[in-house]
Every structure is written in C-alpha cells, then in structure tokens.
C-alpha cells in the first residue's frame, strides 16, 4: 500500500509546512524540519520496505509510522497536535481518493504529491534524488497495473478508510 503511505506523507508535509509558516518559524529552521522528515520518509530503506509485497495496513499499524516520521526532525509534536495532524492527513487522502474519476488517477495524485514535496525542499540535491527515485519506483510498479489491479487498490484504500 505505498500509495496510502506516500499520499498520507504528502498531506503530512503540507500541513507541517503550513503550520511552520503560520507560526512564523525561521525559514532556515522550517526548511531543516521539512528536509529531515523527507529524508527519513523517502530514504532508500523506508521506500524499499514500503514496496515489498503488499499487506493491508490498519490505522493502528500505520499511525505509529507517521508519528516516527513527524518526530524525525528537531520538531516535536504533543499528542493533541499529532492527533489533529493525523486527522487532517486522513481527511485529505480520503477526499482525494473519492474525487479521483478513475482508480488509475491515484498514481497521478501520488506523483503530484512527490513533485510538490520536491518544490517544498527548494532544490536540495539529496531530497531531490530520493524523491526522483521514489517517483521512478512508483512509475515502474504502478505503471504495469491493469484496470483490475487499480480497482482492487482503490477497494483496499476505501477499506482502510472505512473505519
């Protein structure tokens, strides 16, 4: 279910960036926080684990992953802030999933998240490389999906959000 993790991660980064800007955090510190989270989330090790043969994630299994990702930088969130962040992430991905006119469109949404994250990191060589590798892996894996595969993927994602 890399589509789920990548899209939720994209939403997490959007929210974190908005909150850092709203709180007038120094630009240098803001960029460091975002790059630290991106380096962790798109590390070769994390992405290779993500693309291992799929198993269905549950809310209980995926939430701790995002807590660790959010805390992989100098920024720390209290429990209330993490709850709000996670709720916004779920709501954002759920909305995008419902708005996709075809299940295959989910790949476009995922790749768009990766490109927007790249812009967020402001041309950092390391994060650009990691994000490009992730995009290439997505294109390779999901590019071979049939319409039936996409329908099954959508069904699994909807099942995740059902609870």
PDB file of C-alpha atoms in Angstrom:
ATOM      1  CA  UNK A   1       0.000   0.000   0.000  1.00  0.00           C
ATOM      2  CA  UNK A   2       2.700   2.513  -0.887  1.00  0.00           C
ATOM      3  CA  UNK A   3       0.014   4.726  -2.439  1.00  0.00           C
ATOM      4  CA  UNK A   4      -1.558   5.143   1.003  1.00  0.00           C
ATOM      5  CA  UNK A   5       1.690   5.951   2.811  1.00  0.00           C
ATOM      6  CA  UNK A   6       3.023   8.286   0.123  1.00  0.00           C
ATOM      7  CA  UNK A   7      -0.209  10.263  -0.091  1.00  0.00           C
ATOM      8  CA  UNK A   8      -0.616  10.474   3.678  1.00  0.00           C
ATOM      9  CA  UNK A   9       3.028  11.519   3.930  1.00  0.00           C
ATOM     10  CA  UNK A  10       2.429  14.223   1.343  1.00  0.00           C
ATOM     11  CA  UNK A  11      -0.521  15.510   3.319  1.00  0.00           C
ATOM     12  CA  UNK A  12       1.546  15.437   6.497  1.00  0.00           C
ATOM     13  CA  UNK A  13       4.265  17.544   4.891  1.00  0.00           C
ATOM     14  CA  UNK A  14       1.735  20.062   3.526  1.00  0.00           C
ATOM     15  CA  UNK A  15       0.206  20.516   6.969  1.00  0.00           C
ATOM     16  CA  UNK A  16       3.582  20.751   8.683  1.00  0.00           C
ATOM     17  CA  UNK A  17       4.751  23.386   6.221  1.00  0.00           C
ATOM     18  CA  UNK A  18       1.554  25.416   6.687  1.00  0.00           C
ATOM     19  CA  UNK A  19       1.867  25.253  10.479  1.00  0.00           C
ATOM     20  CA  UNK A  20       5.535  26.249  10.431  1.00  0.00           C
ATOM     21  CA  UNK A  21       4.734  29.248   8.224  1.00  0.00           C
ATOM     22  CA  UNK A  22       1.704  30.210  10.353  1.00  0.00           C
ATOM     23  CA  UNK A  23       3.851  30.102  13.483  1.00  0.00           C
ATOM     24  CA  UNK A  24       6.488  32.312  11.812  1.00  0.00           C
ATOM     25  CA  UNK A  25       9.217  29.735  12.273  1.00  0.00           C
ATOM     26  CA  UNK A  26      12.550  30.904  10.876  1.00  0.00           C
ATOM     27  CA  UNK A  27      12.918  29.917   7.200  1.00  0.00           C
ATOM     28  CA  UNK A  28      16.146  28.023   7.832  1.00  0.00           C
ATOM     29  CA  UNK A  29      14.613  26.030  10.679  1.00  0.00           C
ATOM     30  CA  UNK A  30      11.436  25.358   8.661  1.00  0.00           C
ATOM     31  CA  UNK A  31      13.469  24.015   5.747  1.00  0.00           C
ATOM     32  CA  UNK A  32      15.517  21.835   8.088  1.00  0.00           C
ATOM     33  CA  UNK A  33      12.401  20.291   9.615  1.00  0.00           C
ATOM     34  CA  UNK A  34      10.857  19.558   6.222  1.00  0.00           C
ATOM     35  CA  UNK A  35      14.071  18.155   4.756  1.00  0.00           C
ATOM     36  CA  UNK A  36      14.659  15.945   7.808  1.00  0.00           C
ATOM     37  CA  UNK A  37      11.186  14.437   7.503  1.00  0.00           C
ATOM     38  CA  UNK A  38      11.566  13.997   3.728  1.00  0.00           C
ATOM     39  CA  UNK A  39      14.986  12.348   4.135  1.00  0.00           C
ATOM     40  CA  UNK A  40      13.501   9.855   6.569  1.00  0.00           C
ATOM     41  CA  UNK A  41      10.284   9.201   4.667  1.00  0.00           C
ATOM     42  CA  UNK A  42      11.956   8.817   1.278  1.00  0.00           C
ATOM     43  CA  UNK A  43      15.128   7.088   2.438  1.00  0.00           C
ATOM     44  CA  UNK A  44      16.088   4.100   0.314  1.00  0.00           C
ATOM     45  CA  UNK A  45      15.485   1.772   3.248  1.00  0.00           C
ATOM     46  CA  UNK A  46      11.999   3.125   4.019  1.00  0.00           C
ATOM     47  CA  UNK A  47      10.886   3.136   0.371  1.00  0.00           C
ATOM     48  CA  UNK A  48      12.201  -0.389  -0.275  1.00  0.00           C
ATOM     49  CA  UNK A  49      10.265  -1.639   2.772  1.00  0.00           C
ATOM     50  CA  UNK A  50       7.214   0.222   1.545  1.00  0.00           C
ATOM     51  CA  UNK A  51       7.300  -1.503  -1.838  1.00  0.00           C
ATOM     52  CA  UNK A  52       7.717  -5.041  -0.509  1.00  0.00           C
ATOM     53  CA  UNK A  53       4.813  -7.349  -1.331  1.00  0.00           C
ATOM     54  CA  UNK A  54       1.667  -5.647  -0.098  1.00  0.00           C
ATOM     55  CA  UNK A  55      -0.104  -6.295   3.097  1.00  0.00           C
ATOM     56  CA  UNK A  56      -3.110  -4.322   4.171  1.00  0.00           C
ATOM     57  CA  UNK A  57      -2.309  -1.655   6.691  1.00  0.00           C
ATOM     58  CA  UNK A  58      -4.573  -0.793   9.564  1.00  0.00           C
ATOM     59  CA  UNK A  59      -4.943   2.524  11.307  1.00  0.00           C
ATOM     60  CA  UNK A  60      -3.234   1.016  14.354  1.00  0.00           C
ATOM     61  CA  UNK A  61      -0.246  -0.150  12.288  1.00  0.00           C
ATOM     62  CA  UNK A  62       0.237   2.965  10.180  1.00  0.00           C
ATOM     63  CA  UNK A  63      -0.228   5.722  12.732  1.00  0.00           C
ATOM     64  CA  UNK A  64       2.989   4.940  14.655  1.00  0.00           C
ATOM     65  CA  UNK A  65       4.891   5.147  11.363  1.00  0.00           C
ATOM     66  CA  UNK A  66       3.718   8.720  10.873  1.00  0.00           C
ATOM     67  CA  UNK A  67       4.414   9.603  14.495  1.00  0.00           C
ATOM     68  CA  UNK A  68       8.026   8.483  13.977  1.00  0.00           C
ATOM     69  CA  UNK A  69       8.243  10.352  10.673  1.00  0.00           C
ATOM     70  CA  UNK A  70       6.848  13.550  12.186  1.00  0.00           C
ATOM     71  CA  UNK A  71       9.363  13.319  15.018  1.00  0.00           C
ATOM     72  CA  UNK A  72      12.341  12.509  12.792  1.00  0.00           C
ATOM     73  CA  UNK A  73      13.360  16.148  12.843  1.00  0.00           C
ATOM     74  CA  UNK A  74      14.087  18.708  15.534  1.00  0.00           C
ATOM     75  CA  UNK A  75      10.348  19.391  15.727  1.00  0.00           C
ATOM     76  CA  UNK A  76       8.318  17.562  18.346  1.00  0.00           C
ATOM     77  CA  UNK A  77       4.526  17.363  18.464  1.00  0.00           C
ATOM     78  CA  UNK A  78       2.452  16.785  21.545  1.00  0.00           C
ATOM     79  CA  UNK A  79      -0.294  14.151  21.469  1.00  0.00           C
ATOM     80  CA  UNK A  80      -3.072  16.637  20.686  1.00  0.00           C
ATOM     81  CA  UNK A  81      -1.144  18.156  17.784  1.00  0.00           C
ATOM     82  CA  UNK A  82      -0.301  14.689  16.434  1.00  0.00           C
ATOM     83  CA  UNK A  83      -3.979  13.689  16.647  1.00  0.00           C
ATOM     84  CA  UNK A  84      -5.004  16.781  14.684  1.00  0.00           C
ATOM     85  CA  UNK A  85      -2.229  16.257  12.131  1.00  0.00           C
ATOM     86  CA  UNK A  86      -3.202  12.630  11.588  1.00  0.00           C
ATOM     87  CA  UNK A  87      -6.896  13.535  11.231  1.00  0.00           C
ATOM     88  CA  UNK A  88      -6.032  16.145   8.584  1.00  0.00           C
ATOM     89  CA  UNK A  89      -3.853  13.632   6.739  1.00  0.00           C
ATOM     90  CA  UNK A  90      -6.625  11.032   6.684  1.00  0.00           C
ATOM     91  CA  UNK A  91      -9.220  13.581   5.615  1.00  0.00           C
ATOM     92  CA  UNK A  92      -7.013  14.886   2.792  1.00  0.00           C
ATOM     93  CA  UNK A  93      -6.230  11.472   1.335  1.00  0.00           C
ATOM     94  CA  UNK A  94      -9.801  10.284   1.729  1.00  0.00           C
ATOM     95  CA  UNK A  95     -11.025  13.356  -0.155  1.00  0.00           C
ATOM     96  CA  UNK A  96      -8.539  12.810  -2.976  1.00  0.00           C
ATOM     97  CA  UNK A  97      -9.454   9.144  -3.238  1.00  0.00           C
ATOM     98  CA  UNK A  98     -13.155   9.932  -3.545  1.00  0.00           C
ATOM     99  CA  UNK A  99     -12.516  12.703  -6.091  1.00  0.00           C
ATOM    100  CA  UNK A 100     -10.446  10.500  -8.432  1.00  0.00           C
ATOM    101  CA  UNK A 101     -12.545   9.927 -11.543  1.00  0.00           C
ATOM    102  CA  UNK A 102     -10.793   6.619 -12.176  1.00  0.00           C
ATOM    103  CA  UNK A 103      -8.734   4.425  -9.872  1.00  0.00           C
ATOM    104  CA  UNK A 104      -5.706   4.812 -12.202  1.00  0.00           C
ATOM    105  CA  UNK A 105      -5.744   8.543 -11.415  1.00  0.00           C
ATOM    106  CA  UNK A 106      -4.444   7.714  -7.908  1.00  0.00           C
ATOM    107  CA  UNK A 107      -0.963   7.287  -9.408  1.00  0.00           C
ATOM    108  CA  UNK A 108      -1.122  10.812 -10.831  1.00  0.00           C
ATOM    109  CA  UNK A 109      -2.149  12.174  -7.428  1.00  0.00           C
ATOM    110  CA  UNK A 110       0.716  10.307  -5.747  1.00  0.00           C
ATOM    111  CA  UNK A 111       3.306  11.528  -8.248  1.00  0.00           C
ATOM    112  CA  UNK A 112       1.965  15.077  -7.892  1.00  0.00           C
ATOM    113  CA  UNK A 113       2.492  14.832  -4.110  1.00  0.00           C
ATOM    114  CA  UNK A 114       6.091  13.773  -4.689  1.00  0.00           C
ATOM    115  CA  UNK A 115       6.677  16.688  -7.083  1.00  0.00           C
ATOM    116  CA  UNK A 116       5.172  19.192  -4.661  1.00  0.00           C
ATOM    117  CA  UNK A 117       7.346  17.851  -1.854  1.00  0.00           C
ATOM    118  CA  UNK A 118      10.349  18.345  -4.131  1.00  0.00           C
ATOM    119  CA  UNK A 119       9.375  22.010  -4.545  1.00  0.00           C
ATOM    120  CA  UNK A 120       8.933  22.321  -0.781  1.00  0.00           C
ATOM    121  CA  UNK A 121      12.529  21.210  -0.255  1.00  0.00           C
ATOM    122  CA  UNK A 122      13.785  24.004  -2.520  1.00  0.00           C
ATOM    123  CA  UNK A 123      16.222  22.199  -4.799  1.00  0.00           C
ATOM    124  CA  UNK A 124      18.117  20.177  -2.252  1.00  0.00           C
ATOM    125  CA  UNK A 125      20.246  17.579  -4.066  1.00  0.00           C
ATOM    126  CA  UNK A 126      19.763  14.823  -1.521  1.00  0.00           C
ATOM    127  CA  UNK A 127      15.993  15.158  -1.208  1.00  0.00           C
ATOM    128  CA  UNK A 128      15.629  15.643  -4.987  1.00  0.00           C
ATOM    129  CA  UNK A 129      17.479  12.368  -5.585  1.00  0.00           C
ATOM    130  CA  UNK A 130      15.376  10.474  -3.028  1.00  0.00           C
ATOM    131  CA  UNK A 131      12.126  11.886  -4.424  1.00  0.00           C
ATOM    132  CA  UNK A 132      13.147  11.130  -8.029  1.00  0.00           C
ATOM    133  CA  UNK A 133      13.980   7.541  -7.065  1.00  0.00           C
ATOM    134  CA  UNK A 134      10.603   7.197  -5.350  1.00  0.00           C
ATOM    135  CA  UNK A 135       8.803   8.580  -8.427  1.00  0.00           C
ATOM    136  CA  UNK A 136      10.660   6.135 -10.657  1.00  0.00           C
ATOM    137  CA  UNK A 137       9.762   3.230  -8.377  1.00  0.00           C
ATOM    138  CA  UNK A 138       6.095   4.284  -8.384  1.00  0.00           C
ATOM    139  CA  UNK A 139       6.062   4.579 -12.171  1.00  0.00           C
ATOM    140  CA  UNK A 140       7.713   1.168 -12.531  1.00  0.00           C
ATOM    141  CA  UNK A 141       5.476  -0.665 -10.067  1.00  0.00           C
ATOM    142  CA  UNK A 142       2.160   1.025 -10.765  1.00  0.00           C
ATOM    143  CA  UNK A 143       2.732   1.616 -14.472  1.00  0.00           C
ATOM    144  CA  UNK A 144       2.206  -2.103 -15.053  1.00  0.00           C
ATOM    145  CA  UNK A 145      -1.130  -2.173 -13.198  1.00  0.00           C
ATOM    146  CA  UNK A 146      -4.193  -3.289 -15.117  1.00  0.00           C
ATOM    147  CA  UNK A 147      -7.584  -1.670 -14.636  1.00  0.00           C
ATOM    148  CA  UNK A 148      -8.475  -4.586 -12.371  1.00  0.00           C
ATOM    149  CA  UNK A 149      -5.376  -4.006 -10.255  1.00  0.00           C
ATOM    150  CA  UNK A 150      -6.350  -0.349  -9.851  1.00  0.00           C
ATOM    151  CA  UNK A 151      -9.899  -1.285  -8.856  1.00  0.00           C
ATOM    152  CA  UNK A 152      -8.532  -3.658  -6.224  1.00  0.00           C
ATOM    153  CA  UNK A 153      -6.126  -0.971  -4.991  1.00  0.00           C
ATOM    154  CA  UNK A 154      -8.973   1.531  -4.690  1.00  0.00           C
ATOM    155  CA  UNK A 155     -11.112  -1.032  -2.878  1.00  0.00           C
ATOM    156  CA  UNK A 156      -8.298  -1.725  -0.385  1.00  0.00           C
ATOM    157  CA  UNK A 157      -7.814   2.000   0.220  1.00  0.00           C
ATOM    158  CA  UNK A 158     -11.523   2.522   0.768  1.00  0.00           C
ATOM    159  CA  UNK A 159     -11.497  -0.420   3.172  1.00  0.00           C
ATOM    160  CA  UNK A 160      -8.662   1.228   5.130  1.00  0.00           C
ATOM    161  CA  UNK A 161     -10.665   4.456   5.449  1.00  0.00           C
ATOM    162  CA  UNK A 162     -13.918   2.672   6.285  1.00  0.00           C
ATOM    163  CA  UNK A 163     -13.040   2.608   9.978  1.00  0.00           C
TER     164      UNK A 163
END
